[in-house]
């Protein structure tokens, strides 16, 4: 299991994700994590999730709009834990 991005593309995408989810509250969910963000980030998060799914189709993205909050759940198969942690950190 690997991402089809490499080099500068991978670094740029990782930086975009880290900026987009900065300050999010994280919690572990089965096979992944849940990040809670302000709802005004939904467009940026949805665009990133769609782009990420193109190069890393093993990720499962779920967006839940809940009033002023966006809950982003990201899951990966057991052997996808390293790419998940690289992009989003841990839920600790």
N, CA, C and O atoms as a GROMACS GRO file, in nm:
protein
  368
    1UNK      N    1   0.085  -0.117   0.000
    1UNK     CA    2   0.000   0.000   0.000
    1UNK      C    3   0.089   0.123   0.000
    1UNK      O    4   0.173   0.141   0.089
    2UNK      N    5   0.071   0.205  -0.100
    2UNK     CA    6   0.154   0.325  -0.110
    2UNK      C    7   0.078   0.435  -0.181
    2UNK      O    8  -0.014   0.409  -0.259
    3UNK      N    9   0.118   0.556  -0.154
    3UNK     CA   10   0.062   0.673  -0.221
    3UNK      C   11   0.131   0.688  -0.355
    3UNK      O   12   0.251   0.663  -0.367
    4UNK      N   13   0.057   0.728  -0.457
    4UNK     CA   14   0.117   0.746  -0.589
    4UNK      C   15   0.192   0.880  -0.600
    4UNK      O   16   0.263   0.901  -0.698
    5UNK      N   17   0.176   0.968  -0.502
    5UNK     CA   18   0.254   1.092  -0.501
    5UNK      C   19   0.393   1.065  -0.449
    5UNK      O   20   0.414   0.974  -0.369
    6UNK      N   21   0.488   1.145  -0.495
    6UNK     CA   22   0.623   1.134  -0.443
    6UNK      C   23   0.688   1.272  -0.447
    6UNK      O   24   0.635   1.365  -0.507
    7UNK      N   25   0.803   1.282  -0.384
    7UNK     CA   26   0.882   1.404  -0.389
    7UNK      C   27   0.805   1.528  -0.349
    7UNK      O   28   0.738   1.531  -0.246
    8UNK      N   29   0.817   1.632  -0.433
    8UNK     CA   30   0.755   1.761  -0.404
    8UNK      C   31   0.603   1.752  -0.393
    8UNK      O   32   0.543   1.820  -0.310
    9UNK      N   33   0.542   1.669  -0.476
    9UNK     CA   34   0.396   1.653  -0.470
    9UNK      C   35   0.350   1.601  -0.336
    9UNK      O   36   0.251   1.649  -0.280
   10UNK      N   37   0.421   1.504  -0.283
   10UNK     CA   38   0.387   1.448  -0.152
   10UNK      C   39   0.409   1.550  -0.041
   10UNK      O   40   0.326   1.564   0.048
   11UNK      N   41   0.519   1.622  -0.048
   11UNK     CA   42   0.548   1.723   0.055
   11UNK      C   43   0.446   1.837   0.052
   11UNK      O   44   0.403   1.885   0.156
   12UNK      N   45   0.409   1.878  -0.069
   12UNK     CA   46   0.311   1.986  -0.083
   12UNK      C   47   0.176   1.943  -0.030
   12UNK      O   48   0.110   2.020   0.041
   13UNK      N   49   0.133   1.822  -0.063
   13UNK     CA   50   0.002   1.772  -0.016
   13UNK      C   51   0.002   1.759   0.135
   13UNK      O   52  -0.096   1.797   0.201
   14UNK      N   53   0.109   1.705   0.191
   14UNK     CA   54   0.118   1.691   0.337
   14UNK      C   55   0.109   1.828   0.404
   14UNK      O   56   0.041   1.842   0.505
   15UNK      N   57   0.176   1.927   0.349
   15UNK     CA   58   0.172   2.063   0.406
   15UNK      C   59   0.030   2.120   0.398
   15UNK      O   60  -0.016   2.186   0.492
   16UNK      N   61  -0.039   2.095   0.287
   16UNK     CA   62  -0.176   2.144   0.274
   16UNK      C   63  -0.268   2.079   0.377
   16UNK      O   64  -0.352   2.147   0.436
   17UNK      N   65  -0.253   1.948   0.398
   17UNK     CA   66  -0.335   1.880   0.499
   17UNK      C   67  -0.304   1.936   0.638
   17UNK      O   68  -0.397   1.966   0.714
   18UNK      N   69  -0.179   1.949   0.671
   18UNK     CA   70  -0.143   1.996   0.806
   18UNK      C   71  -0.197   2.135   0.831
   18UNK      O   72  -0.243   2.165   0.942
   19UNK      N   73  -0.194   2.222   0.730
   19UNK     CA   74  -0.250   2.355   0.745
   19UNK      C   75  -0.402   2.347   0.761
   19UNK      O   76  -0.459   2.416   0.845
   20UNK      N   77  -0.466   2.264   0.681
   20UNK     CA   78  -0.613   2.254   0.683
   20UNK      C   79  -0.666   2.200   0.815
   20UNK      O   80  -0.774   2.240   0.858
   21UNK      N   81  -0.593   2.109   0.879
   21UNK     CA   82  -0.643   2.048   1.003
   21UNK      C   83  -0.575   2.106   1.129
   21UNK      O   84  -0.594   2.054   1.239
   22UNK      N   85  -0.497   2.211   1.112
   22UNK     CA   86  -0.430   2.272   1.227
   22UNK      C   87  -0.531   2.310   1.335
   22UNK      O   88  -0.634   2.372   1.307
   23UNK      N   89  -0.501   2.273   1.458
   23UNK     CA   90  -0.587   2.306   1.571
   23UNK      C   91  -0.706   2.215   1.590
   23UNK      O   92  -0.786   2.238   1.680
   24UNK      N   93  -0.719   2.113   1.507
   24UNK     CA   94  -0.833   2.020   1.519
   24UNK      C   95  -0.823   1.939   1.646
   24UNK      O   96  -0.714   1.904   1.692
   25UNK      N   97  -0.938   1.908   1.703
   25UNK     CA   98  -0.944   1.814   1.814
   25UNK      C   99  -0.951   1.675   1.754
   25UNK      O  100  -1.033   1.649   1.666
   26UNK      N  101  -0.865   1.586   1.799
   26UNK     CA  102  -0.859   1.451   1.744
   26UNK      C  103  -0.905   1.346   1.842
   26UNK      O  104  -0.889   1.360   1.963
   27UNK      N  105  -0.962   1.240   1.789
   27UNK     CA  106  -1.003   1.125   1.868
   27UNK      C  107  -0.986   1.000   1.783
   27UNK      O  108  -1.007   1.002   1.662
   28UNK      N  109  -0.947   0.892   1.848
   28UNK     CA  110  -0.933   0.764   1.777
   28UNK      C  111  -1.071   0.708   1.745
   28UNK      O  112  -1.164   0.718   1.826
   29UNK      N  113  -1.083   0.648   1.627
   29UNK     CA  114  -1.200   0.570   1.587
   29UNK      C  115  -1.144   0.439   1.534
   29UNK      O  116  -1.026   0.430   1.501
   30UNK      N  117  -1.228   0.337   1.523
   30UNK     CA  118  -1.177   0.211   1.469
   30UNK      C  119  -1.110   0.233   1.334
   30UNK      O  120  -1.168   0.290   1.243
   31UNK      N  121  -0.987   0.186   1.322
   31UNK     CA  122  -0.907   0.192   1.200
   31UNK      C  123  -0.870   0.333   1.156
   31UNK      O  124  -0.832   0.353   1.040
   32UNK      N  125  -0.878   0.432   1.246
   32UNK     CA  126  -0.843   0.567   1.203
   32UNK      C  127  -0.858   0.672   1.310
   32UNK      O  128  -0.835   0.646   1.428
   33UNK      N  129  -0.897   0.791   1.266
   33UNK     CA  130  -0.913   0.901   1.360
   33UNK      C  131  -1.024   0.993   1.314
   33UNK      O  132  -1.065   0.994   1.198
   34UNK      N  133  -1.071   1.071   1.409
   34UNK     CA  134  -1.177   1.169   1.384
   34UNK      C  135  -1.123   1.304   1.426
   34UNK      O  136  -1.077   1.322   1.538
   35UNK      N  137  -1.129   1.400   1.334
   35UNK     CA  138  -1.085   1.535   1.362
   35UNK      C  139  -1.206   1.627   1.361
   35UNK      O  140  -1.289   1.619   1.270
   36UNK      N  141  -1.216   1.713   1.460
   36UNK     CA  142  -1.326   1.808   1.468
   36UNK      C  143  -1.270   1.947   1.442
   36UNK      O  144  -1.177   1.992   1.508
   37UNK      N  145  -1.331   2.013   1.343
   37UNK     CA  146  -1.283   2.142   1.294
   37UNK      C  147  -1.400   2.239   1.281
   37UNK      O  148  -1.516   2.198   1.286
   38UNK      N  149  -1.370   2.368   1.264
   38UNK     CA  150  -1.477   2.463   1.232
   38UNK      C  151  -1.537   2.431   1.096
   38UNK      O  152  -1.465   2.394   1.003
   39UNK      N  153  -1.666   2.444   1.084
   39UNK     CA  154  -1.737   2.408   0.960
   39UNK      C  155  -1.692   2.493   0.841
   39UNK      O  156  -1.710   2.450   0.727
   40UNK      N  157  -1.636   2.609   0.864
   40UNK     CA  158  -1.594   2.692   0.752
   40UNK      C  159  -1.476   2.633   0.674
   40UNK      O  160  -1.438   2.688   0.571
   41UNK      N  161  -1.419   2.524   0.722
   41UNK     CA  162  -1.311   2.458   0.649
   41UNK      C  163  -1.361   2.345   0.558
   41UNK      O  164  -1.280   2.275   0.497
   42UNK      N  165  -1.490   2.327   0.549
   42UNK     CA  166  -1.546   2.211   0.478
   42UNK      C  167  -1.504   2.207   0.332
   42UNK      O  168  -1.472   2.100   0.281
   43UNK      N  169  -1.504   2.318   0.263
   43UNK     CA  170  -1.469   2.317   0.121
   43UNK      C  171  -1.324   2.274   0.102
   43UNK      O  172  -1.295   2.189   0.017
   44UNK      N  173  -1.235   2.332   0.179
   44UNK     CA  174  -1.093   2.298   0.167
   44UNK      C  175  -1.070   2.150   0.202
   44UNK      O  176  -0.994   2.081   0.133
   45UNK      N  177  -1.135   2.102   0.307
   45UNK     CA  178  -1.118   1.963   0.350
   45UNK      C  179  -1.175   1.868   0.243
   45UNK      O  180  -1.113   1.767   0.211
   46UNK      N  181  -1.291   1.900   0.189
   46UNK     CA  182  -1.352   1.814   0.087
   46UNK      C  183  -1.265   1.808  -0.038
   46UNK      O  184  -1.248   1.701  -0.096
   47UNK      N  185  -1.208   1.921  -0.079
   47UNK     CA  186  -1.120   1.923  -0.196
   47UNK      C  187  -0.995   1.839  -0.171
   47UNK      O  188  -0.952   1.763  -0.258
   48UNK      N  189  -0.936   1.853  -0.053
   48UNK     CA  190  -0.818   1.774  -0.020
   48UNK      C  191  -0.851   1.625  -0.013
   48UNK      O  192  -0.774   1.542  -0.061
   49UNK      N  193  -0.965   1.590   0.046
   49UNK     CA  194  -1.004   1.450   0.056
   49UNK      C  195  -1.023   1.389  -0.082
   49UNK      O  196  -0.981   1.276  -0.106
   50UNK      N  197  -1.085   1.463  -0.173
   50UNK     CA  198  -1.105   1.412  -0.310
   50UNK      C  199  -0.970   1.393  -0.379
   50UNK      O  200  -0.949   1.291  -0.446
   51UNK      N  201  -0.880   1.489  -0.364
   51UNK     CA  202  -0.747   1.477  -0.426
   51UNK      C  203  -0.670   1.361  -0.364
   51UNK      O  204  -0.601   1.287  -0.435
   52UNK      N  205  -0.681   1.346  -0.234
   52UNK     CA  206  -0.609   1.239  -0.165
   52UNK      C  207  -0.660   1.103  -0.208
   52UNK      O  208  -0.582   1.009  -0.222
   53UNK      N  209  -0.789   1.093  -0.229
   53UNK     CA  210  -0.848   0.965  -0.269
   53UNK      C  211  -0.797   0.922  -0.407
   53UNK      O  212  -0.792   0.803  -0.438
   54UNK      N  213  -0.760   1.020  -0.490
   54UNK     CA  214  -0.705   0.989  -0.622
   54UNK      C  215  -0.570   0.918  -0.612
   54UNK      O  216  -0.544   0.823  -0.686
   55UNK      N  217  -0.486   0.963  -0.519
   55UNK     CA  218  -0.351   0.905  -0.510
   55UNK      C  219  -0.340   0.798  -0.402
   55UNK      O  220  -0.249   0.714  -0.406
   56UNK      N  221  -0.431   0.799  -0.308
   56UNK     CA  222  -0.428   0.702  -0.196
   56UNK      C  223  -0.569   0.645  -0.178
   56UNK      O  224  -0.635   0.676  -0.079
   57UNK      N  225  -0.615   0.562  -0.271
   57UNK     CA  226  -0.753   0.513  -0.265
   57UNK      C  227  -0.783   0.422  -0.147
   57UNK      O  228  -0.898   0.386  -0.125
   58UNK      N  229  -0.682   0.384  -0.072
   58UNK     CA  230  -0.705   0.301   0.046
   58UNK      C  231  -0.761   0.381   0.163
   58UNK      O  232  -0.812   0.321   0.257
   59UNK      N  233  -0.751   0.514   0.160
   59UNK     CA  234  -0.810   0.596   0.265
   59UNK      C  235  -0.961   0.602   0.249
   59UNK      O  236  -1.012   0.606   0.137
   60UNK      N  237  -1.031   0.604   0.361
   60UNK     CA  238  -1.176   0.620   0.365
   60UNK      C  239  -1.203   0.752   0.436
   60UNK      O  240  -1.173   0.766   0.554
   61UNK      N  241  -1.260   0.849   0.364
   61UNK     CA  242  -1.289   0.980   0.421
   61UNK      C  243  -1.439   0.993   0.443
   61UNK      O  244  -1.519   0.958   0.356
   62UNK      N  245  -1.477   1.044   0.560
   62UNK     CA  246  -1.618   1.070   0.590
   62UNK      C  247  -1.628   1.208   0.653
   62UNK      O  248  -1.557   1.239   0.749
   63UNK      N  249  -1.715   1.291   0.598
   63UNK     CA  250  -1.738   1.426   0.650
   63UNK      C  251  -1.877   1.433   0.710
   63UNK      O  252  -1.975   1.390   0.649
   64UNK      N  253  -1.884   1.487   0.828
   64UNK     CA  254  -2.012   1.501   0.898
   64UNK      C  255  -2.024   1.647   0.941
   64UNK      O  256  -1.943   1.697   1.019
   65UNK      N  257  -2.126   1.714   0.889
   65UNK     CA  258  -2.152   1.852   0.928
   65UNK      C  259  -2.247   1.852   1.046
   65UNK      O  260  -2.354   1.791   1.042
   66UNK      N  261  -2.207   1.923   1.150
   66UNK     CA  262  -2.282   1.923   1.276
   66UNK      C  263  -2.283   2.064   1.332
   66UNK      O  264  -2.201   2.100   1.416
   67UNK      N  265  -2.379   2.146   1.282
   67UNK     CA  266  -2.386   2.285   1.327
   67UNK      C  267  -2.257   2.358   1.291
   67UNK      O  268  -2.220   2.364   1.174
   68UNK      N  269  -2.189   2.413   1.391
   68UNK     CA  270  -2.067   2.489   1.363
   68UNK      C  271  -1.943   2.402   1.344
   68UNK      O  272  -1.832   2.453   1.327
   69UNK      N  273  -1.961   2.270   1.346
   69UNK     CA  274  -1.847   2.180   1.340
   69UNK      C  275  -1.848   2.090   1.216
   69UNK      O  276  -1.954   2.052   1.166
   70UNK      N  277  -1.730   2.059   1.171
   70UNK     CA  278  -1.706   1.957   1.070
   70UNK      C  279  -1.630   1.845   1.140
   70UNK      O  280  -1.525   1.869   1.200
   71UNK      N  281  -1.683   1.725   1.131
   71UNK     CA  282  -1.613   1.607   1.184
   71UNK      C  283  -1.561   1.531   1.063
   71UNK      O  284  -1.639   1.484   0.979
   72UNK      N  285  -1.431   1.519   1.055
   72UNK     CA  286  -1.366   1.446   0.948
   72UNK      C  287  -1.316   1.314   1.005
   72UNK      O  288  -1.233   1.313   1.096
   73UNK      N  289  -1.366   1.205   0.952
   73UNK     CA  290  -1.315   1.074   0.990
   73UNK      C  291  -1.233   1.020   0.875
   73UNK      O  292  -1.276   1.020   0.760
   74UNK      N  293  -1.114   0.973   0.908
   74UNK     CA  294  -1.024   0.915   0.810
   74UNK      C  295  -0.986   0.778   0.859
   74UNK      O  296  -0.936   0.762   0.971
   75UNK      N  297  -1.009   0.678   0.774
   75UNK     CA  298  -0.976   0.541   0.809
   75UNK      C  299  -0.883   0.482   0.703
   75UNK      O  300  -0.882   0.524   0.588
   76UNK      N  301  -0.805   0.384   0.746
   76UNK     CA  302  -0.716   0.312   0.655
   76UNK      C  303  -0.709   0.168   0.702
   76UNK      O  304  -0.725   0.141   0.821
   77UNK      N  305  -0.684   0.075   0.610
   77UNK     CA  306  -0.661  -0.063   0.651
   77UNK      C  307  -0.544  -0.070   0.749
   77UNK      O  308  -0.466   0.025   0.760
   78UNK      N  309  -0.533  -0.180   0.819
   78UNK     CA  310  -0.428  -0.195   0.921
   78UNK      C  311  -0.290  -0.160   0.868
   78UNK      O  312  -0.212  -0.099   0.940
   79UNK      N  313  -0.258  -0.197   0.745
   79UNK     CA  314  -0.126  -0.165   0.692
   79UNK      C  315  -0.117  -0.024   0.636
   79UNK      O  316  -0.014   0.013   0.578
   80UNK      N  317  -0.221   0.056   0.653
   80UNK     CA  318  -0.220   0.196   0.610
   80UNK      C  319  -0.203   0.293   0.724
   80UNK      O  320  -0.219   0.414   0.706
   81UNK      N  321  -0.169   0.242   0.841
   81UNK     CA  322  -0.154   0.328   0.959
   81UNK      C  323  -0.042   0.429   0.947
   81UNK      O  324  -0.055   0.542   0.995
   82UNK      N  325   0.068   0.392   0.884
   82UNK     CA  326   0.181   0.485   0.871
   82UNK      C  327   0.146   0.605   0.784
   82UNK      O  328   0.173   0.718   0.824
   83UNK      N  329   0.087   0.585   0.665
   83UNK     CA  330   0.048   0.702   0.586
   83UNK      C  331  -0.056   0.790   0.658
   83UNK      O  332  -0.053   0.912   0.646
   84UNK      N  333  -0.145   0.727   0.730
   84UNK     CA  334  -0.247   0.801   0.806
   84UNK      C  335  -0.179   0.890   0.911
   84UNK      O  336  -0.212   1.008   0.922
   85UNK      N  337  -0.088   0.834   0.986
   85UNK     CA  338  -0.016   0.910   1.089
   85UNK      C  339   0.071   1.018   1.026
   85UNK      O  340   0.083   1.127   1.081
   86UNK      N  341   0.132   0.989   0.911
   86UNK     CA  342   0.215   1.090   0.844
   86UNK      C  343   0.135   1.213   0.806
   86UNK      O  344   0.183   1.325   0.821
   87UNK      N  345   0.014   1.193   0.758
   87UNK     CA  346  -0.069   1.306   0.716
   87UNK      C  347  -0.137   1.378   0.831
   87UNK      O  348  -0.142   1.501   0.833
   88UNK      N  349  -0.189   1.303   0.927
   88UNK     CA  350  -0.277   1.361   1.028
   88UNK      C  351  -0.224   1.353   1.171
   88UNK      O  352  -0.285   1.409   1.262
   89UNK      N  353  -0.114   1.285   1.192
   89UNK     CA  354  -0.066   1.267   1.328
   89UNK      C  355  -0.147   1.159   1.397
   89UNK      O  356  -0.222   1.085   1.334
   90UNK      N  357  -0.131   1.151   1.526
   90UNK     CA  358  -0.206   1.051   1.603
   90UNK      C  359  -0.321   1.119   1.674
   90UNK      O  360  -0.325   1.241   1.685
   91UNK      N  361  -0.414   1.040   1.722
   91UNK     CA  362  -0.532   1.093   1.790
   91UNK      C  363  -0.505   1.119   1.938
   91UNK      O  364  -0.597   1.152   2.013
   92UNK      N  365  -0.382   1.106   1.981
   92UNK     CA  366  -0.349   1.125   2.123
   92UNK      C  367  -0.373   1.265   2.169
   92UNK      O  368  -0.350   1.296   2.286
   0.00000   0.00000   0.00000
